[in-house]
């Protein structure tokens, strides 16, 4: 049986990366073949350009960086498909939903933003780590990277709302770390057995 493709989304500061790591560890401890995948993958050629853009050491046109983020996902698809068919469960820290939410929040056309990611692998579930902006700011404020500003993050949250459908599961990220972890683990354990790997996101 193939593994599940599990996407985790949320605004910055929602604890997403920490929770993804912990989820993978927990699944592995329970004997599941699980692996962490992170987008953007900053190690590849496109990833290095994205990294420099995010650290504000380079400037790029909004459309151009959008396409780079999408390319960064596309270049990983064959490998991910292969892993899924080998039975690996993939926990994916950000995906095309971040792609659309962040670029649309900057003012790019929402439908245009979806275009480049149409056809990516379809996740079995999207977990959304939900946190209000006030709670996010209580966690020590945002960092130095390009998108870590209150106004933009508020808009990102609104764009995420437009992308949600019934395959999304909301997780209250204001709970304790243990509670968030348990909620995520429960969602994974309750997933139905997956069918064949599906390409065709947003088709
Ligand atoms: P992270 O490494 O998860 O902190 O992500 C870096 C930042 O980039 C974060 O502010 C979210 C943003 N981001 C992630 N994916 C995309 C994308 O596909 N497009 C755009 N424009 N921004 C993204
Ligand atoms: Na970040
Ligand atoms: Na993160």
PDB file of C-alpha atoms and ligand atoms in Angstrom:
ATOM      1  CA  UNK A   1       0.000   0.000   0.000  1.00  0.00           C
ATOM      2  CA  UNK A   2       1.280   3.461  -0.818  1.00  0.00           C
ATOM      3  CA  UNK A   3       1.993   6.022   1.867  1.00  0.00           C
ATOM      4  CA  UNK A   4      -0.132   9.059   2.636  1.00  0.00           C
ATOM      5  CA  UNK A   5       0.744  12.499   1.323  1.00  0.00           C
ATOM      6  CA  UNK A   6       0.088  14.776   4.265  1.00  0.00           C
ATOM      7  CA  UNK A   7       0.469  18.520   3.841  1.00  0.00           C
ATOM      8  CA  UNK A   8       0.808  20.863   6.793  1.00  0.00           C
ATOM      9  CA  UNK A   9       0.074  24.542   6.217  1.00  0.00           C
ATOM     10  CA  UNK A  10      -0.233  27.610   8.402  1.00  0.00           C
ATOM     11  CA  UNK A  11       0.927  31.162   8.789  1.00  0.00           C
ATOM     12  CA  UNK A  12       4.445  31.894   9.977  1.00  0.00           C
ATOM     13  CA  UNK A  13       4.928  31.317  13.734  1.00  0.00           C
ATOM     14  CA  UNK A  14       2.202  28.675  13.925  1.00  0.00           C
ATOM     15  CA  UNK A  15       4.722  26.084  15.128  1.00  0.00           C
ATOM     16  CA  UNK A  16       4.385  24.186  11.881  1.00  0.00           C
ATOM     17  CA  UNK A  17       7.996  23.162  11.363  1.00  0.00           C
ATOM     18  CA  UNK A  18       8.477  21.923  14.940  1.00  0.00           C
ATOM     19  CA  UNK A  19       5.208  19.996  14.804  1.00  0.00           C
ATOM     20  CA  UNK A  20       6.052  18.423  11.454  1.00  0.00           C
ATOM     21  CA  UNK A  21       9.364  17.153  12.823  1.00  0.00           C
ATOM     22  CA  UNK A  22       7.691  15.795  15.910  1.00  0.00           C
ATOM     23  CA  UNK A  23       4.937  14.123  13.919  1.00  0.00           C
ATOM     24  CA  UNK A  24       7.449  12.310  11.721  1.00  0.00           C
ATOM     25  CA  UNK A  25       9.379  11.156  14.774  1.00  0.00           C
ATOM     26  CA  UNK A  26       6.235   9.900  16.447  1.00  0.00           C
ATOM     27  CA  UNK A  27       5.067   8.011  13.368  1.00  0.00           C
ATOM     28  CA  UNK A  28       8.485   6.402  13.043  1.00  0.00           C
ATOM     29  CA  UNK A  29       8.397   5.353  16.697  1.00  0.00           C
ATOM     30  CA  UNK A  30       5.074   3.676  15.967  1.00  0.00           C
ATOM     31  CA  UNK A  31       6.733   1.676  13.195  1.00  0.00           C
ATOM     32  CA  UNK A  32       5.497   3.760  10.264  1.00  0.00           C
ATOM     33  CA  UNK A  33       7.828   4.517   7.375  1.00  0.00           C
ATOM     34  CA  UNK A  34       7.505   8.318   7.503  1.00  0.00           C
ATOM     35  CA  UNK A  35       9.630  11.105   6.113  1.00  0.00           C
ATOM     36  CA  UNK A  36       9.705  14.885   6.370  1.00  0.00           C
ATOM     37  CA  UNK A  37       9.563  17.007   3.226  1.00  0.00           C
ATOM     38  CA  UNK A  38      10.002  20.772   3.379  1.00  0.00           C
ATOM     39  CA  UNK A  39       9.040  23.401   0.811  1.00  0.00           C
ATOM     40  CA  UNK A  40      10.742  25.514  -0.194  1.00  0.00           C
ATOM     41  CA  UNK A  41      13.660  23.078  -0.335  1.00  0.00           C
ATOM     42  CA  UNK A  42      16.435  25.641  -0.011  1.00  0.00           C
ATOM     43  CA  UNK A  43      19.206  23.187  -0.982  1.00  0.00           C
ATOM     44  CA  UNK A  44      18.490  22.937  -4.725  1.00  0.00           C
ATOM     45  CA  UNK A  45      19.419  25.512  -7.394  1.00  0.00           C
ATOM     46  CA  UNK A  46      15.946  27.071  -7.329  1.00  0.00           C
ATOM     47  CA  UNK A  47      15.986  26.764  -3.539  1.00  0.00           C
ATOM     48  CA  UNK A  48      19.164  28.798  -3.264  1.00  0.00           C
ATOM     49  CA  UNK A  49      17.611  31.622  -5.281  1.00  0.00           C
ATOM     50  CA  UNK A  50      14.515  31.464  -3.083  1.00  0.00           C
ATOM     51  CA  UNK A  51      16.641  31.513   0.072  1.00  0.00           C
ATOM     52  CA  UNK A  52      18.511  34.590  -1.038  1.00  0.00           C
ATOM     53  CA  UNK A  53      15.206  36.280  -1.939  1.00  0.00           C
ATOM     54  CA  UNK A  54      13.697  35.473   1.463  1.00  0.00           C
ATOM     55  CA  UNK A  55      16.785  36.701   3.294  1.00  0.00           C
ATOM     56  CA  UNK A  56      16.441  39.902   1.250  1.00  0.00           C
ATOM     57  CA  UNK A  57      19.914  39.632  -0.245  1.00  0.00           C
ATOM     58  CA  UNK A  58      18.344  39.580  -3.697  1.00  0.00           C
ATOM     59  CA  UNK A  59      15.306  41.166  -5.320  1.00  0.00           C
ATOM     60  CA  UNK A  60      13.044  39.431  -7.821  1.00  0.00           C
ATOM     61  CA  UNK A  61       9.822  40.368  -9.556  1.00  0.00           C
ATOM     62  CA  UNK A  62       6.782  38.947  -7.672  1.00  0.00           C
ATOM     63  CA  UNK A  63       5.761  36.777 -10.631  1.00  0.00           C
ATOM     64  CA  UNK A  64       9.281  35.455 -11.131  1.00  0.00           C
ATOM     65  CA  UNK A  65       9.684  34.393  -7.505  1.00  0.00           C
ATOM     66  CA  UNK A  66       6.227  32.806  -7.612  1.00  0.00           C
ATOM     67  CA  UNK A  67       7.303  30.641 -10.536  1.00  0.00           C
ATOM     68  CA  UNK A  68      10.525  29.714  -8.761  1.00  0.00           C
ATOM     69  CA  UNK A  69       8.636  28.496  -5.692  1.00  0.00           C
ATOM     70  CA  UNK A  70       6.451  26.423  -7.992  1.00  0.00           C
ATOM     71  CA  UNK A  71       9.475  25.039  -9.866  1.00  0.00           C
ATOM     72  CA  UNK A  72      10.976  24.110  -6.507  1.00  0.00           C
ATOM     73  CA  UNK A  73       7.936  21.893  -5.891  1.00  0.00           C
ATOM     74  CA  UNK A  74       7.739  20.469  -9.418  1.00  0.00           C
ATOM     75  CA  UNK A  75      11.349  19.341  -9.394  1.00  0.00           C
ATOM     76  CA  UNK A  76      10.605  17.201  -6.321  1.00  0.00           C
ATOM     77  CA  UNK A  77       7.446  15.511  -7.651  1.00  0.00           C
ATOM     78  CA  UNK A  78       8.981  12.426  -9.292  1.00  0.00           C
ATOM     79  CA  UNK A  79      10.970  11.599  -6.171  1.00  0.00           C
ATOM     80  CA  UNK A  80       7.945  12.104  -3.922  1.00  0.00           C
ATOM     81  CA  UNK A  81       5.759   9.951  -6.139  1.00  0.00           C
ATOM     82  CA  UNK A  82       8.361   7.203  -5.989  1.00  0.00           C
ATOM     83  CA  UNK A  83       8.570   7.381  -2.194  1.00  0.00           C
ATOM     84  CA  UNK A  84       4.788   7.246  -1.825  1.00  0.00           C
ATOM     85  CA  UNK A  85       4.576   4.174  -4.014  1.00  0.00           C
ATOM     86  CA  UNK A  86       7.279   2.523  -1.903  1.00  0.00           C
ATOM     87  CA  UNK A  87       4.951   2.940   1.067  1.00  0.00           C
ATOM     88  CA  UNK A  88       6.482   6.013   2.670  1.00  0.00           C
ATOM     89  CA  UNK A  89       4.169   8.445   4.394  1.00  0.00           C
ATOM     90  CA  UNK A  90       5.278  11.992   3.613  1.00  0.00           C
ATOM     91  CA  UNK A  91       4.743  14.893   5.973  1.00  0.00           C
ATOM     92  CA  UNK A  92       5.062  17.995   3.825  1.00  0.00           C
ATOM     93  CA  UNK A  93       5.846  21.298   5.563  1.00  0.00           C
ATOM     94  CA  UNK A  94       4.160  23.835   3.198  1.00  0.00           C
ATOM     95  CA  UNK A  95       2.971  23.211  -0.343  1.00  0.00           C
ATOM     96  CA  UNK A  96       1.201  24.954  -3.221  1.00  0.00           C
ATOM     97  CA  UNK A  97      -1.319  26.481  -0.798  1.00  0.00           C
ATOM     98  CA  UNK A  98       1.443  28.607   0.708  1.00  0.00           C
ATOM     99  CA  UNK A  99       2.484  29.348  -2.847  1.00  0.00           C
ATOM    100  CA  UNK A 100      -0.866  30.909  -3.686  1.00  0.00           C
ATOM    101  CA  UNK A 101      -1.550  32.448  -0.275  1.00  0.00           C
ATOM    102  CA  UNK A 102       1.719  34.389  -0.066  1.00  0.00           C
ATOM    103  CA  UNK A 103       1.779  35.623  -3.655  1.00  0.00           C
ATOM    104  CA  UNK A 104      -1.918  36.552  -3.688  1.00  0.00           C
ATOM    105  CA  UNK A 105      -1.375  38.370  -0.387  1.00  0.00           C
ATOM    106  CA  UNK A 106       1.244  40.487  -2.126  1.00  0.00           C
ATOM    107  CA  UNK A 107      -1.373  41.452  -4.701  1.00  0.00           C
ATOM    108  CA  UNK A 108      -0.941  38.986  -7.548  1.00  0.00           C
ATOM    109  CA  UNK A 109      -4.092  37.652  -9.177  1.00  0.00           C
ATOM    110  CA  UNK A 110      -5.404  34.637  -7.246  1.00  0.00           C
ATOM    111  CA  UNK A 111      -6.238  32.527 -10.301  1.00  0.00           C
ATOM    112  CA  UNK A 112      -2.930  33.354 -11.969  1.00  0.00           C
ATOM    113  CA  UNK A 113      -1.178  32.184  -8.810  1.00  0.00           C
ATOM    114  CA  UNK A 114      -2.801  28.746  -8.944  1.00  0.00           C
ATOM    115  CA  UNK A 115      -1.763  28.124 -12.522  1.00  0.00           C
ATOM    116  CA  UNK A 116       1.839  26.938 -12.159  1.00  0.00           C
ATOM    117  CA  UNK A 117       0.966  24.401  -9.436  1.00  0.00           C
ATOM    118  CA  UNK A 118      -2.025  22.864 -11.257  1.00  0.00           C
ATOM    119  CA  UNK A 119      -1.210  19.185 -11.706  1.00  0.00           C
ATOM    120  CA  UNK A 120       1.006  18.639  -8.664  1.00  0.00           C
ATOM    121  CA  UNK A 121       0.426  15.513  -6.572  1.00  0.00           C
ATOM    122  CA  UNK A 122      -2.865  15.737  -4.666  1.00  0.00           C
ATOM    123  CA  UNK A 123      -2.480  15.559  -0.872  1.00  0.00           C
ATOM    124  CA  UNK A 124      -4.598  13.062   1.055  1.00  0.00           C
ATOM    125  CA  UNK A 125      -5.145  15.691   3.699  1.00  0.00           C
ATOM    126  CA  UNK A 126      -4.142  19.278   4.422  1.00  0.00           C
ATOM    127  CA  UNK A 127      -3.769  20.127   8.092  1.00  0.00           C
ATOM    128  CA  UNK A 128      -3.967  23.829   8.814  1.00  0.00           C
ATOM    129  CA  UNK A 129      -2.286  25.038  11.991  1.00  0.00           C
ATOM    130  CA  UNK A 130      -4.502  27.910  12.921  1.00  0.00           C
ATOM    131  CA  UNK A 131      -3.288  30.755  15.116  1.00  0.00           C
ATOM    132  CA  UNK A 132      -4.540  34.325  15.458  1.00  0.00           C
ATOM    133  CA  UNK A 133      -2.105  37.112  14.657  1.00  0.00           C
ATOM    134  CA  UNK A 134      -2.169  38.274  18.301  1.00  0.00           C
ATOM    135  CA  UNK A 135      -1.168  34.808  19.473  1.00  0.00           C
ATOM    136  CA  UNK A 136       1.514  34.604  16.801  1.00  0.00           C
ATOM    137  CA  UNK A 137       2.989  37.894  17.963  1.00  0.00           C
ATOM    138  CA  UNK A 138       2.949  36.805  21.590  1.00  0.00           C
ATOM    139  CA  UNK A 139       5.353  34.062  20.533  1.00  0.00           C
ATOM    140  CA  UNK A 140       8.153  36.569  20.277  1.00  0.00           C
ATOM    141  CA  UNK A 141       7.286  38.490  17.154  1.00  0.00           C
ATOM    142  CA  UNK A 142       8.279  37.748  13.614  1.00  0.00           C
ATOM    143  CA  UNK A 143      11.812  37.231  12.341  1.00  0.00           C
ATOM    144  CA  UNK A 144      13.887  39.038   9.784  1.00  0.00           C
ATOM    145  CA  UNK A 145      12.705  37.340   6.622  1.00  0.00           C
ATOM    146  CA  UNK A 146      10.835  39.090   3.858  1.00  0.00           C
ATOM    147  CA  UNK A 147       7.271  37.975   4.620  1.00  0.00           C
ATOM    148  CA  UNK A 148       7.399  38.176   8.399  1.00  0.00           C
ATOM    149  CA  UNK A 149       5.251  41.273   8.808  1.00  0.00           C
ATOM    150  CA  UNK A 150       1.884  41.589  10.486  1.00  0.00           C
ATOM    151  CA  UNK A 151      -0.063  43.186   7.620  1.00  0.00           C
ATOM    152  CA  UNK A 152       1.102  40.641   5.092  1.00  0.00           C
ATOM    153  CA  UNK A 153       0.477  37.699   7.410  1.00  0.00           C
ATOM    154  CA  UNK A 154      -3.103  38.907   8.006  1.00  0.00           C
ATOM    155  CA  UNK A 155      -3.671  38.917   4.268  1.00  0.00           C
ATOM    156  CA  UNK A 156      -2.011  35.496   3.888  1.00  0.00           C
ATOM    157  CA  UNK A 157      -4.518  34.105   6.381  1.00  0.00           C
ATOM    158  CA  UNK A 158      -7.395  35.466   4.274  1.00  0.00           C
ATOM    159  CA  UNK A 159      -5.985  33.893   1.126  1.00  0.00           C
ATOM    160  CA  UNK A 160      -5.652  30.525   2.891  1.00  0.00           C
ATOM    161  CA  UNK A 161      -9.387  30.765   3.700  1.00  0.00           C
ATOM    162  CA  UNK A 162     -10.165  30.870  -0.016  1.00  0.00           C
ATOM    163  CA  UNK A 163      -8.178  27.674  -0.617  1.00  0.00           C
ATOM    164  CA  UNK A 164      -9.797  25.553   2.088  1.00  0.00           C
ATOM    165  CA  UNK A 165     -12.098  22.714   1.116  1.00  0.00           C
ATOM    166  CA  UNK A 166     -13.412  19.578   2.796  1.00  0.00           C
ATOM    167  CA  UNK A 167     -10.054  17.810   2.590  1.00  0.00           C
ATOM    168  CA  UNK A 168      -8.637  20.341   5.073  1.00  0.00           C
ATOM    169  CA  UNK A 169      -8.458  19.714   8.805  1.00  0.00           C
ATOM    170  CA  UNK A 170      -8.128  22.698  11.093  1.00  0.00           C
ATOM    171  CA  UNK A 171      -5.841  22.325  14.093  1.00  0.00           C
ATOM    172  CA  UNK A 172      -6.000  24.920  16.875  1.00  0.00           C
ATOM    173  CA  UNK A 173      -2.345  25.899  17.133  1.00  0.00           C
ATOM    174  CA  UNK A 174      -2.900  27.985  20.279  1.00  0.00           C
ATOM    175  CA  UNK A 175      -3.103  24.757  22.311  1.00  0.00           C
ATOM    176  CA  UNK A 176      -0.038  23.384  24.122  1.00  0.00           C
ATOM    177  CA  UNK A 177       2.599  21.712  21.972  1.00  0.00           C
ATOM    178  CA  UNK A 178       1.511  18.312  23.273  1.00  0.00           C
ATOM    179  CA  UNK A 179      -2.133  18.975  22.452  1.00  0.00           C
ATOM    180  CA  UNK A 180      -1.322  20.132  18.932  1.00  0.00           C
ATOM    181  CA  UNK A 181       0.832  17.060  18.442  1.00  0.00           C
ATOM    182  CA  UNK A 182      -1.922  14.726  19.648  1.00  0.00           C
ATOM    183  CA  UNK A 183      -4.463  16.410  17.384  1.00  0.00           C
ATOM    184  CA  UNK A 184      -2.206  15.975  14.359  1.00  0.00           C
ATOM    185  CA  UNK A 185      -1.388  12.375  15.199  1.00  0.00           C
ATOM    186  CA  UNK A 186      -5.092  11.577  15.554  1.00  0.00           C
ATOM    187  CA  UNK A 187      -5.826  13.048  12.126  1.00  0.00           C
ATOM    188  CA  UNK A 188      -3.085  10.909  10.549  1.00  0.00           C
ATOM    189  CA  UNK A 189      -4.201   7.743  12.326  1.00  0.00           C
ATOM    190  CA  UNK A 190      -7.791   8.241  11.158  1.00  0.00           C
ATOM    191  CA  UNK A 191      -6.945   8.658   7.474  1.00  0.00           C
ATOM    192  CA  UNK A 192      -8.594   6.056   5.243  1.00  0.00           C
ATOM    193  CA  UNK A 193      -6.339   3.722   3.235  1.00  0.00           C
ATOM    194  CA  UNK A 194      -5.115   5.663   0.210  1.00  0.00           C
ATOM    195  CA  UNK A 195      -6.015   4.885  -3.392  1.00  0.00           C
ATOM    196  CA  UNK A 196      -3.522   5.277  -6.254  1.00  0.00           C
ATOM    197  CA  UNK A 197      -1.198   8.315  -6.197  1.00  0.00           C
ATOM    198  CA  UNK A 198      -3.062  11.193  -7.836  1.00  0.00           C
ATOM    199  CA  UNK A 199      -1.502  13.944  -9.931  1.00  0.00           C
ATOM    200  CA  UNK A 200      -3.850  16.749 -10.804  1.00  0.00           C
ATOM    201  CA  UNK A 201      -4.032  19.241  -7.981  1.00  0.00           C
ATOM    202  CA  UNK A 202      -6.751  21.840  -8.709  1.00  0.00           C
ATOM    203  CA  UNK A 203      -7.873  20.065 -11.883  1.00  0.00           C
TER     204      UNK A 203
HETATM  205  P1  LIG B   1       9.546  28.613   5.655  1.00  0.00           P
HETATM  206  O1  LIG B   1      10.902  28.099   5.243  1.00  0.00           O
HETATM  207  O2  LIG B   1       8.490  27.557   5.801  1.00  0.00           O
HETATM  208  O3  LIG B   1       9.594  29.560   6.818  1.00  0.00           O
HETATM  209  O4  LIG B   1       9.027  29.490   4.409  1.00  0.00           O
HETATM  210  C1  LIG B   1       9.727  30.628   4.064  1.00  0.00           C
HETATM  211  C2  LIG B   1       8.804  31.764   3.721  1.00  0.00           C
HETATM  212  O5  LIG B   1       8.386  31.666   2.363  1.00  0.00           O
HETATM  213  C3  LIG B   1       7.542  31.862   4.549  1.00  0.00           C
HETATM  214  O6  LIG B   1       7.331  33.244   4.874  1.00  0.00           O
HETATM  215  C4  LIG B   1       6.474  31.366   3.644  1.00  0.00           C
HETATM  216  C5  LIG B   1       6.969  31.702   2.279  1.00  0.00           C
HETATM  217  N1  LIG B   1       6.573  30.744   1.256  1.00  0.00           N
HETATM  218  C6  LIG B   1       6.602  29.402   1.322  1.00  0.00           C
HETATM  219  N2  LIG B   1       6.250  28.845   0.165  1.00  0.00           N
HETATM  220  C7  LIG B   1       5.978  29.879  -0.673  1.00  0.00           C
HETATM  221  C8  LIG B   1       5.573  29.951  -2.037  1.00  0.00           C
HETATM  222  O7  LIG B   1       5.374  28.951  -2.719  1.00  0.00           O
HETATM  223  N3  LIG B   1       5.412  31.201  -2.548  1.00  0.00           N
HETATM  224  C9  LIG B   1       5.639  32.332  -1.829  1.00  0.00           C
HETATM  225  N4  LIG B   1       5.475  33.505  -2.427  1.00  0.00           N
HETATM  226  N5  LIG B   1       6.026  32.287  -0.545  1.00  0.00           N
HETATM  227  C10 LIG B   1       6.187  31.079   0.021  1.00  0.00           C
HETATM  228 NA1  LIG B   2       9.468  31.598   8.002  1.00  0.00          NA
HETATM  229 NA1  LIG B   3       8.586  27.168   9.103  1.00  0.00          NA
END
